[in-house]
PDB file of C-alpha atoms in Angstrom:
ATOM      1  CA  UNK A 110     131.369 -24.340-153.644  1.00 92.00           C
ATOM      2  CA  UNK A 111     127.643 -24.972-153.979  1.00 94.00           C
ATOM      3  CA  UNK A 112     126.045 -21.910-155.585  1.00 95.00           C
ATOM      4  CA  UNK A 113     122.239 -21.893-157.241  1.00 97.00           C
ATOM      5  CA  UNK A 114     121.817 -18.385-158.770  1.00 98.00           C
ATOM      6  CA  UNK A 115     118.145 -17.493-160.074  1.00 98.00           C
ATOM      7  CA  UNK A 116     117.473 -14.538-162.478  1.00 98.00           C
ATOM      8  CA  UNK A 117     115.147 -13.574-164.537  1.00 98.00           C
ATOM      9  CA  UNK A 118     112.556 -11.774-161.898  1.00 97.00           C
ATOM     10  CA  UNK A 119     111.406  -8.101-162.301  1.00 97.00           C
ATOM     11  CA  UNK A 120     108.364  -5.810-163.124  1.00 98.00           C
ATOM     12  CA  UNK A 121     105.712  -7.398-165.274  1.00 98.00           C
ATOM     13  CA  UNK A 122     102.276  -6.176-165.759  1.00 98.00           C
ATOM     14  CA  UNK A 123      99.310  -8.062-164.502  1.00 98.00           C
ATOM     15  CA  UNK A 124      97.970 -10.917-167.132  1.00 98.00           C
ATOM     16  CA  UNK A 125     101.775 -11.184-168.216  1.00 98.00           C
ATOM     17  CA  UNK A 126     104.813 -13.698-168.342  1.00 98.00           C
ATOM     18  CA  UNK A 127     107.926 -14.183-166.972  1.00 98.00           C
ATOM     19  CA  UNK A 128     110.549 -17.241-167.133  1.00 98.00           C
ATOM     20  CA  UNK A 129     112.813 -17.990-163.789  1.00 98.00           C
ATOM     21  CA  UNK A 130     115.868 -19.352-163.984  1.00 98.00           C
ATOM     22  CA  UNK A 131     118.355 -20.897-161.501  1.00 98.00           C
ATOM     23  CA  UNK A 132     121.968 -21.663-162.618  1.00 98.00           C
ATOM     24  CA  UNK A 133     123.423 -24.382-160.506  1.00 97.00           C
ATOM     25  CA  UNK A 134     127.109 -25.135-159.687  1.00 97.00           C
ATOM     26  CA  UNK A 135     128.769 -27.197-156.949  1.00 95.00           C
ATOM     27  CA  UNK A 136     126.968 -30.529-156.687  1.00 95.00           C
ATOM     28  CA  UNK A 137     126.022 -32.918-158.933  1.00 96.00           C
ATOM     29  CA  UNK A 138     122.347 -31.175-160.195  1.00 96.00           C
ATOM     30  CA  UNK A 139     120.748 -34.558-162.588  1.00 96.00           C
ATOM     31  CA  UNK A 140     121.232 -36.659-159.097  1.00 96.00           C
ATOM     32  CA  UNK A 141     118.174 -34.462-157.408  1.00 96.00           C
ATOM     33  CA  UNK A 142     114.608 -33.267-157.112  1.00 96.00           C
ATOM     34  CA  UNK A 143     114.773 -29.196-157.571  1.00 97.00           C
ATOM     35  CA  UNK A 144     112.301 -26.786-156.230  1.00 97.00           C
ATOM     36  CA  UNK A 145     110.714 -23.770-156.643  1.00 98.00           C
ATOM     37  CA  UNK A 146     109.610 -22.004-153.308  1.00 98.00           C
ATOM     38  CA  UNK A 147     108.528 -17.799-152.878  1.00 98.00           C
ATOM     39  CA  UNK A 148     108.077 -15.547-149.979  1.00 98.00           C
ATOM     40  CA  UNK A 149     105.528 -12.653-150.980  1.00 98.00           C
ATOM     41  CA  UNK A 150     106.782 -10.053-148.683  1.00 97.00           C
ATOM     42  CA  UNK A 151     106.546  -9.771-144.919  1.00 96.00           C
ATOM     43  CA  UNK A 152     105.242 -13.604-145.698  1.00 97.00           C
ATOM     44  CA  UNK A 153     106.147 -16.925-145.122  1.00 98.00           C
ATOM     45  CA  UNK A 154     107.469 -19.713-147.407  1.00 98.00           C
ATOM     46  CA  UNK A 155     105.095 -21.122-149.839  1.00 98.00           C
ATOM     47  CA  UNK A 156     106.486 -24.290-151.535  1.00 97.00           C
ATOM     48  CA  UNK A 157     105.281 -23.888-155.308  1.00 98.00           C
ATOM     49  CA  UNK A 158     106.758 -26.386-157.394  1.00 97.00           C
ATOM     50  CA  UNK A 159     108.768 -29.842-157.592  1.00 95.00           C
ATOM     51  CA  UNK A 160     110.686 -31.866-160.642  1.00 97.00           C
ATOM     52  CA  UNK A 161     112.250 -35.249-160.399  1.00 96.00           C
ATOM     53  CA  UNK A 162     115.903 -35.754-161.734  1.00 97.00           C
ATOM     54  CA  UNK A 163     114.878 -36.587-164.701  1.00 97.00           C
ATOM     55  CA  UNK A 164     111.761 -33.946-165.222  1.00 97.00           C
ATOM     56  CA  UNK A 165     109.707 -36.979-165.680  1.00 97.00           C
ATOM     57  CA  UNK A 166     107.339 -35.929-162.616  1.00 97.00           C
ATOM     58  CA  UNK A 167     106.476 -32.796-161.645  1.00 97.00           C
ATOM     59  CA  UNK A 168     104.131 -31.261-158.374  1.00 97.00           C
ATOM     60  CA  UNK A 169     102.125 -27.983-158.388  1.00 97.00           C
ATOM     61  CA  UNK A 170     100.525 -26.182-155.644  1.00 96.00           C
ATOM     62  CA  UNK A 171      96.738 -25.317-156.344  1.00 95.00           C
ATOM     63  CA  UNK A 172      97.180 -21.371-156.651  1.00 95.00           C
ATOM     64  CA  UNK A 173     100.076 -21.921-159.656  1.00 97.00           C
ATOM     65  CA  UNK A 174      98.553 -25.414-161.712  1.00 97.00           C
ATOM     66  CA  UNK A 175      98.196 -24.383-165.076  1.00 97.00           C
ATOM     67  CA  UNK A 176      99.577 -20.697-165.045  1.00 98.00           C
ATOM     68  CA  UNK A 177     103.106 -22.099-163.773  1.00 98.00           C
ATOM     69  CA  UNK A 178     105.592 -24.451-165.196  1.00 98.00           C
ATOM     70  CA  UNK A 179     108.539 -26.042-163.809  1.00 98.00           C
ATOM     71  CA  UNK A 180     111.481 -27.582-165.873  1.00 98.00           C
ATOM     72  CA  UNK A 181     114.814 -28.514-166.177  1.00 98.00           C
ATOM     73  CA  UNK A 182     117.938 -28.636-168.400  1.00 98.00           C
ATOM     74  CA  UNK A 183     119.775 -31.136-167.250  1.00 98.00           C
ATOM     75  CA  UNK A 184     122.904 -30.831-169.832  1.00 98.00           C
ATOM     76  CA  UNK A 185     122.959 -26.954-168.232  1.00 98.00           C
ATOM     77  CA  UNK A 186     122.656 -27.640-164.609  1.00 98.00           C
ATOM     78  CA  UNK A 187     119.577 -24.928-164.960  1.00 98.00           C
ATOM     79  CA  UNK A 188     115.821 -25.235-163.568  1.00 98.00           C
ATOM     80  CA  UNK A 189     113.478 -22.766-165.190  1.00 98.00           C
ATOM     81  CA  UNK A 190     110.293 -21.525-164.174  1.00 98.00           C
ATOM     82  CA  UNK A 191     107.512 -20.199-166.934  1.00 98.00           C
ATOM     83  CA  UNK A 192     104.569 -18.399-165.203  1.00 98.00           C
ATOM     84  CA  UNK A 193     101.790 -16.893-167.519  1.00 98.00           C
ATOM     85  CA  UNK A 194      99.046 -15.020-166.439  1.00 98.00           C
ATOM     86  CA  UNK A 195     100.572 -13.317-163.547  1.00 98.00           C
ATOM     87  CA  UNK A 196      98.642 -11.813-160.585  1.00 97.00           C
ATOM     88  CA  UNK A 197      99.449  -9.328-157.963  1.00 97.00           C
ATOM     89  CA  UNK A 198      99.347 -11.935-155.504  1.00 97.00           C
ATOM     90  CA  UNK A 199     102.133 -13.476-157.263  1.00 98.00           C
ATOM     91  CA  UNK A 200     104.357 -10.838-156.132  1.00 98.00           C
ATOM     92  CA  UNK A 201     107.163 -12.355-153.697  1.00 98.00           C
ATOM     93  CA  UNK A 202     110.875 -13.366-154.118  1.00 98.00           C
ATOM     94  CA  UNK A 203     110.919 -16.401-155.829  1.00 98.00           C
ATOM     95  CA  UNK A 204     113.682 -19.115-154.536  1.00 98.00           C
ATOM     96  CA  UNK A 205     115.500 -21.975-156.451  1.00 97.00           C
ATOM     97  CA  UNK A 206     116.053 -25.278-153.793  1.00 97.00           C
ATOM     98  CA  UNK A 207     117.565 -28.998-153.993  1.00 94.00           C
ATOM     99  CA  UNK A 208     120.274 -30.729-154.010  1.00 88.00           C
ATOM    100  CA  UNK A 209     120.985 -33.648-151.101  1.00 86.00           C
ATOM    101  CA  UNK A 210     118.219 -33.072-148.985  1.00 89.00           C
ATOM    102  CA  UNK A 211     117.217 -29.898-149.889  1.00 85.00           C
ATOM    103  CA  UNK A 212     120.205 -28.524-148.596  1.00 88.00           C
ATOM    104  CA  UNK A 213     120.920 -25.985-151.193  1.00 94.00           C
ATOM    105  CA  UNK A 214     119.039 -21.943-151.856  1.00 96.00           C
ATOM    106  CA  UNK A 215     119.333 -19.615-153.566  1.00 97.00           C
ATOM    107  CA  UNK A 216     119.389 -16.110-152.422  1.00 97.00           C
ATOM    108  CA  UNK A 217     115.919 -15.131-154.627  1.00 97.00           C
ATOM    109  CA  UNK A 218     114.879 -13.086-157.346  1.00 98.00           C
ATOM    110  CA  UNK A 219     111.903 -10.473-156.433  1.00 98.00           C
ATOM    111  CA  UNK A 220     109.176 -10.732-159.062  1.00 98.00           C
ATOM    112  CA  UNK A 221     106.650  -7.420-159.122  1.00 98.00           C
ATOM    113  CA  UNK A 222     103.195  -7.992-160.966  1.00 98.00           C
ATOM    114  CA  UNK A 223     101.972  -4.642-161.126  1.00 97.00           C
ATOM    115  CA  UNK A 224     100.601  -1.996-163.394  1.00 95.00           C
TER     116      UNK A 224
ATOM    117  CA  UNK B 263      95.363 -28.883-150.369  1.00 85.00           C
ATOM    118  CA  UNK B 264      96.675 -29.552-146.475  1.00 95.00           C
ATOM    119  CA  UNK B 265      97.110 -27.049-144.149  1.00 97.00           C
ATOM    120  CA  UNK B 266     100.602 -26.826-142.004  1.00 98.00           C
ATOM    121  CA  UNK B 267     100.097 -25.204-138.416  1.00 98.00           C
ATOM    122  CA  UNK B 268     103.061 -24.112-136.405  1.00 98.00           C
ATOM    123  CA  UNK B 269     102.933 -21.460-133.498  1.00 98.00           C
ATOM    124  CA  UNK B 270     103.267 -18.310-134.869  1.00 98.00           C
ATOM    125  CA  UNK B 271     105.878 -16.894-132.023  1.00 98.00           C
ATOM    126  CA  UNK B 272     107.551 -18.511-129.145  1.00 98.00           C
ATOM    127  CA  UNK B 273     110.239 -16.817-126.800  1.00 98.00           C
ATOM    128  CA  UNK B 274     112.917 -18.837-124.922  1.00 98.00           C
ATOM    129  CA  UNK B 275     115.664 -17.317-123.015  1.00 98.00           C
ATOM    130  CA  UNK B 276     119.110 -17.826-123.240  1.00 97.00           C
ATOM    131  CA  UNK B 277     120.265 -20.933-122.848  1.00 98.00           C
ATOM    132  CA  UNK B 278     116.758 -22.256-122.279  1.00 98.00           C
ATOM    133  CA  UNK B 279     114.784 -25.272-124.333  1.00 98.00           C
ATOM    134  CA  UNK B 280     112.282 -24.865-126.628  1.00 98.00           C
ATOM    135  CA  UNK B 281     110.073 -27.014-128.942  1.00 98.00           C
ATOM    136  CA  UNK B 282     108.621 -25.517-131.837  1.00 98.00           C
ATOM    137  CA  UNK B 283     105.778 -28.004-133.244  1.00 98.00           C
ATOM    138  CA  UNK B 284     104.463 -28.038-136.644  1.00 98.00           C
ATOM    139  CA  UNK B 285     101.079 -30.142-137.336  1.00 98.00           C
ATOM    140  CA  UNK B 286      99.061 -31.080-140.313  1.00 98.00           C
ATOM    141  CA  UNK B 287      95.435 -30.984-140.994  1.00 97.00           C
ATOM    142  CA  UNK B 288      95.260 -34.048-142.612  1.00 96.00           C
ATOM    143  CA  UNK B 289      96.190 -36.048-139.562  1.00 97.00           C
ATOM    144  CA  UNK B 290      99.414 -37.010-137.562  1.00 98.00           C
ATOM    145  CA  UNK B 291     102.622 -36.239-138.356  1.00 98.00           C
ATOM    146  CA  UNK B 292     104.423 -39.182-139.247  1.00 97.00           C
ATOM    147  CA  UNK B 293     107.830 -40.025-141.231  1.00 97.00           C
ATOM    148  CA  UNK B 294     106.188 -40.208-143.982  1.00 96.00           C
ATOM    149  CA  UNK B 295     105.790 -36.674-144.113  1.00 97.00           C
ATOM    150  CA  UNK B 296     109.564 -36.588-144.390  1.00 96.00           C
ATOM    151  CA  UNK B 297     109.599 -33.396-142.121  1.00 97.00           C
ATOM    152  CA  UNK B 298     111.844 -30.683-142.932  1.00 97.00           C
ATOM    153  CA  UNK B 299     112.668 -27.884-140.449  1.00 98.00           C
ATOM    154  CA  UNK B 300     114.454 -24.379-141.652  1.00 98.00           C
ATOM    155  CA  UNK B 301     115.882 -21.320-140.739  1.00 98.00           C
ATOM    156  CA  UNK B 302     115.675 -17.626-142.089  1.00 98.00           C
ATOM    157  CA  UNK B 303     116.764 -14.557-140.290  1.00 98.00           C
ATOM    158  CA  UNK B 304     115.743 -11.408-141.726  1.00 96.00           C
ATOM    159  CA  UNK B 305     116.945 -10.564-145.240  1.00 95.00           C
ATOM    160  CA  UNK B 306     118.552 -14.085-145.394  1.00 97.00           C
ATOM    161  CA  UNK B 307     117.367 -17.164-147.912  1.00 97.00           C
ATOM    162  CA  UNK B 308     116.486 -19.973-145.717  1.00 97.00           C
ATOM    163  CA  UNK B 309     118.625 -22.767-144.266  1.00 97.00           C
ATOM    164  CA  UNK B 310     118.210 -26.433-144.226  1.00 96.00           C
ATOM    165  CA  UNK B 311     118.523 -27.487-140.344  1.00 97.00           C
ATOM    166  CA  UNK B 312     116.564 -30.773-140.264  1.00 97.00           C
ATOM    167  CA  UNK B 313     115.282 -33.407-142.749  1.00 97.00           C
ATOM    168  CA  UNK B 314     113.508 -36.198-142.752  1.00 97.00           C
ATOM    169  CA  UNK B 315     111.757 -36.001-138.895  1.00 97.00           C
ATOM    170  CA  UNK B 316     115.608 -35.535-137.239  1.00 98.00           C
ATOM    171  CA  UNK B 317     118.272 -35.930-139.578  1.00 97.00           C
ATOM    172  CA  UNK B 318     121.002 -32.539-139.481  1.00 96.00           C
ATOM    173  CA  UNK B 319     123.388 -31.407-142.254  1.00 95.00           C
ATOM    174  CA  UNK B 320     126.759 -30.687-141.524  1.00 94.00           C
ATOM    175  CA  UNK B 321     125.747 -27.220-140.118  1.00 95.00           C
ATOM    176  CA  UNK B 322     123.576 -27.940-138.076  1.00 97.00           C
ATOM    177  CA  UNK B 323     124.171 -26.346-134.471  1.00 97.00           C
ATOM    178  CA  UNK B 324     124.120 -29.563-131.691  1.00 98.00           C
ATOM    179  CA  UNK B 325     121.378 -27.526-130.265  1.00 98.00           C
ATOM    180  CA  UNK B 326     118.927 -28.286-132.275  1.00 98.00           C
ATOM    181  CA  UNK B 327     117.319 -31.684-132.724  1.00 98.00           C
ATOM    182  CA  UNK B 328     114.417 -32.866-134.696  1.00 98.00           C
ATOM    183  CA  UNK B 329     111.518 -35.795-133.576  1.00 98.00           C
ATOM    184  CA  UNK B 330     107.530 -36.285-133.760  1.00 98.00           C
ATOM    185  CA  UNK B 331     106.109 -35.224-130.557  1.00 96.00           C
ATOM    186  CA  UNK B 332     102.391 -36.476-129.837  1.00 95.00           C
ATOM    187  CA  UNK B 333     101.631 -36.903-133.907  1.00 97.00           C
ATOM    188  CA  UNK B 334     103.161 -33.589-134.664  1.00 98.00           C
ATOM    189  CA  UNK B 335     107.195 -32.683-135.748  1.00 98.00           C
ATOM    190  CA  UNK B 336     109.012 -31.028-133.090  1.00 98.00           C
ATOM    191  CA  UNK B 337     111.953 -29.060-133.084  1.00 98.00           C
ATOM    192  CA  UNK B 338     113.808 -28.471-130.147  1.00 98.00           C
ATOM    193  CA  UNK B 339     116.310 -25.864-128.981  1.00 98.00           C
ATOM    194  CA  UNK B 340     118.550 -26.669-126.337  1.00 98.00           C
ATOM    195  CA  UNK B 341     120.478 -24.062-125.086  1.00 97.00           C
ATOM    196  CA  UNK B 342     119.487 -21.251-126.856  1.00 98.00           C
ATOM    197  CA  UNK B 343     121.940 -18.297-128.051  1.00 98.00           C
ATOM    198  CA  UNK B 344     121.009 -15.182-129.370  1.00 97.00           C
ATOM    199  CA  UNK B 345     121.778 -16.060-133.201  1.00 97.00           C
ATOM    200  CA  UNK B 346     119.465 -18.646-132.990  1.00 98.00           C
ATOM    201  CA  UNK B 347     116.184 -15.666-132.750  1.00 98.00           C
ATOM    202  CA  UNK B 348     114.748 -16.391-136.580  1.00 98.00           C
ATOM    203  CA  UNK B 349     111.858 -17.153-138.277  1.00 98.00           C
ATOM    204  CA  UNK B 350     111.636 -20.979-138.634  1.00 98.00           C
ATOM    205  CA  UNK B 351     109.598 -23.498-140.796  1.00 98.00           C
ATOM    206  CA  UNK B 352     108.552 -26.747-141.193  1.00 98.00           C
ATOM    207  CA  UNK B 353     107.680 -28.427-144.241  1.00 97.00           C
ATOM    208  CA  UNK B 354     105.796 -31.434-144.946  1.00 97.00           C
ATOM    209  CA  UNK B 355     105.236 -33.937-147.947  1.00 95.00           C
ATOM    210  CA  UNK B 356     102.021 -34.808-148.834  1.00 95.00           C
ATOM    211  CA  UNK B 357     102.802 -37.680-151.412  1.00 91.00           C
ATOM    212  CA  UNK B 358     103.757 -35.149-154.114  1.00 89.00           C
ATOM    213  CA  UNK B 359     102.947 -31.738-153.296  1.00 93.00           C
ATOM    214  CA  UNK B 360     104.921 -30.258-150.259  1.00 95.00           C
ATOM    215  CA  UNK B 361     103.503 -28.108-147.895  1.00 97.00           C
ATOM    216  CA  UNK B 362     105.100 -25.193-145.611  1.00 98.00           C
ATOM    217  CA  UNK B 363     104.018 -24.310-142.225  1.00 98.00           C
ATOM    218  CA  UNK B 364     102.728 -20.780-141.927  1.00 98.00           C
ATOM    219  CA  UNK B 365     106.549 -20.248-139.583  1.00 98.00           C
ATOM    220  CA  UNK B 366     107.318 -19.998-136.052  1.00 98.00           C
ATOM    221  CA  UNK B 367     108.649 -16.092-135.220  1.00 98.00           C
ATOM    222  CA  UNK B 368     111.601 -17.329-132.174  1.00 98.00           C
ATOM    223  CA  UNK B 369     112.634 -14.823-130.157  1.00 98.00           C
ATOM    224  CA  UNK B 370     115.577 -14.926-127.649  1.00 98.00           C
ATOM    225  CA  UNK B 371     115.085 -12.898-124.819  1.00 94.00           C
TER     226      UNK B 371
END
């Protein structure tokens, strides 16, 4: 069974850090591009963040280059995100996606930046 | 960065068609954009119906079928049923970055 499980979310002050991670199980994780997507809430999707198989290339929307990073361990079937400087518009649930055509999701961890 | 429009609600009734569109700022549509289409009902993570303009995963109801429709992506709902009412959203690829549309509220009624 196909399972990504993200953790990591929770309350963090504004101007602070937090580090996603999403365990994946199921399918074969170094054979595809991963994702990182949120939904600030009563939202839509906004598509955040991509990494190639490898983590050789990576994509960034506008409102996260240079606060947020994506990566991957590859050896741990886990994709990470690091995101610094938080803001209260960075409050959302934050998803983990991939796999063969973006098939695969999470089911979201709900980061809070507030004071 | 582009901007992804979709209609923000659409109602169909049951066992009616409809087409949701999803269009980009930049220009037409085109396969290039390697359109994606999902669903998310309320409380739910999203679900991958359509890739790449009008491919479907295994899941994918019959009823729904992806395609570009007059330089937009289109999907269309044929014979609607009352689990289909969702939120739905296409998302494009701008050589790199992706982009979502801002959703399409479906309501079955």
């Amino acid at each position: 069974e196909v399972q990504l499980v993200e953790s990591g979310g929770g309350l963090v002050q504004p101007g602070g850090s937090l580090r996603l991670s999403c365990a994946a199980s199921g399918f074969t994780f170094n054979d595809y591009w991963m994702s990182w997507v949120r939904q600030a809430p009563g939202k839509g999707l906004e598509w955040l963040a991509n990494i190639k198989e490898d983590g050789s290339q990576k994509f960034y929307v506008d409102s996260v280059k240079g606060r947020f990073t994506i990566s991957r361990d590859n050896a741990k079937n886990s994709l990470f995100l690091q995101m610094n400087s938080l803001r209260a518009e960075d409050t959302a649930v934050y998803y983990c996606a991939g796999g063969n055509y973006r098939a695969y999701w999470g089911q979201g961890t709900l980061v809070t930046v507030s004071s | 960065q582009a901007v992804v429009t979709q209609e923000p609600s659409l109602t169909v009734s049951p066992g009616g068609t409809v087409t949701l569109t999803c269009a980009s700022s930049t220009g037409a549509v085109t396969s290039g954009h390697y359109p994606y289409w999902f669903q998310q009902k309320p409380g739910q993570a999203p679900r991958t119906l359509i890739y790449h303009t009008s491919n479907k995963h295994s899941w994918t109801p019959a009823r729904f079928s992806g395609s570009l429709l007059g330089g937009k992506a289109a999907l269309t709902l044929s014979g609607a049923q009352p689990e289909d009412e969702a939120e739905y959203y296409c998302l494009l690829s701008y050589s790199g970055p992706w982009v979502f549309g801002g959703g399409t509220k479906l309501t079955v009624l």
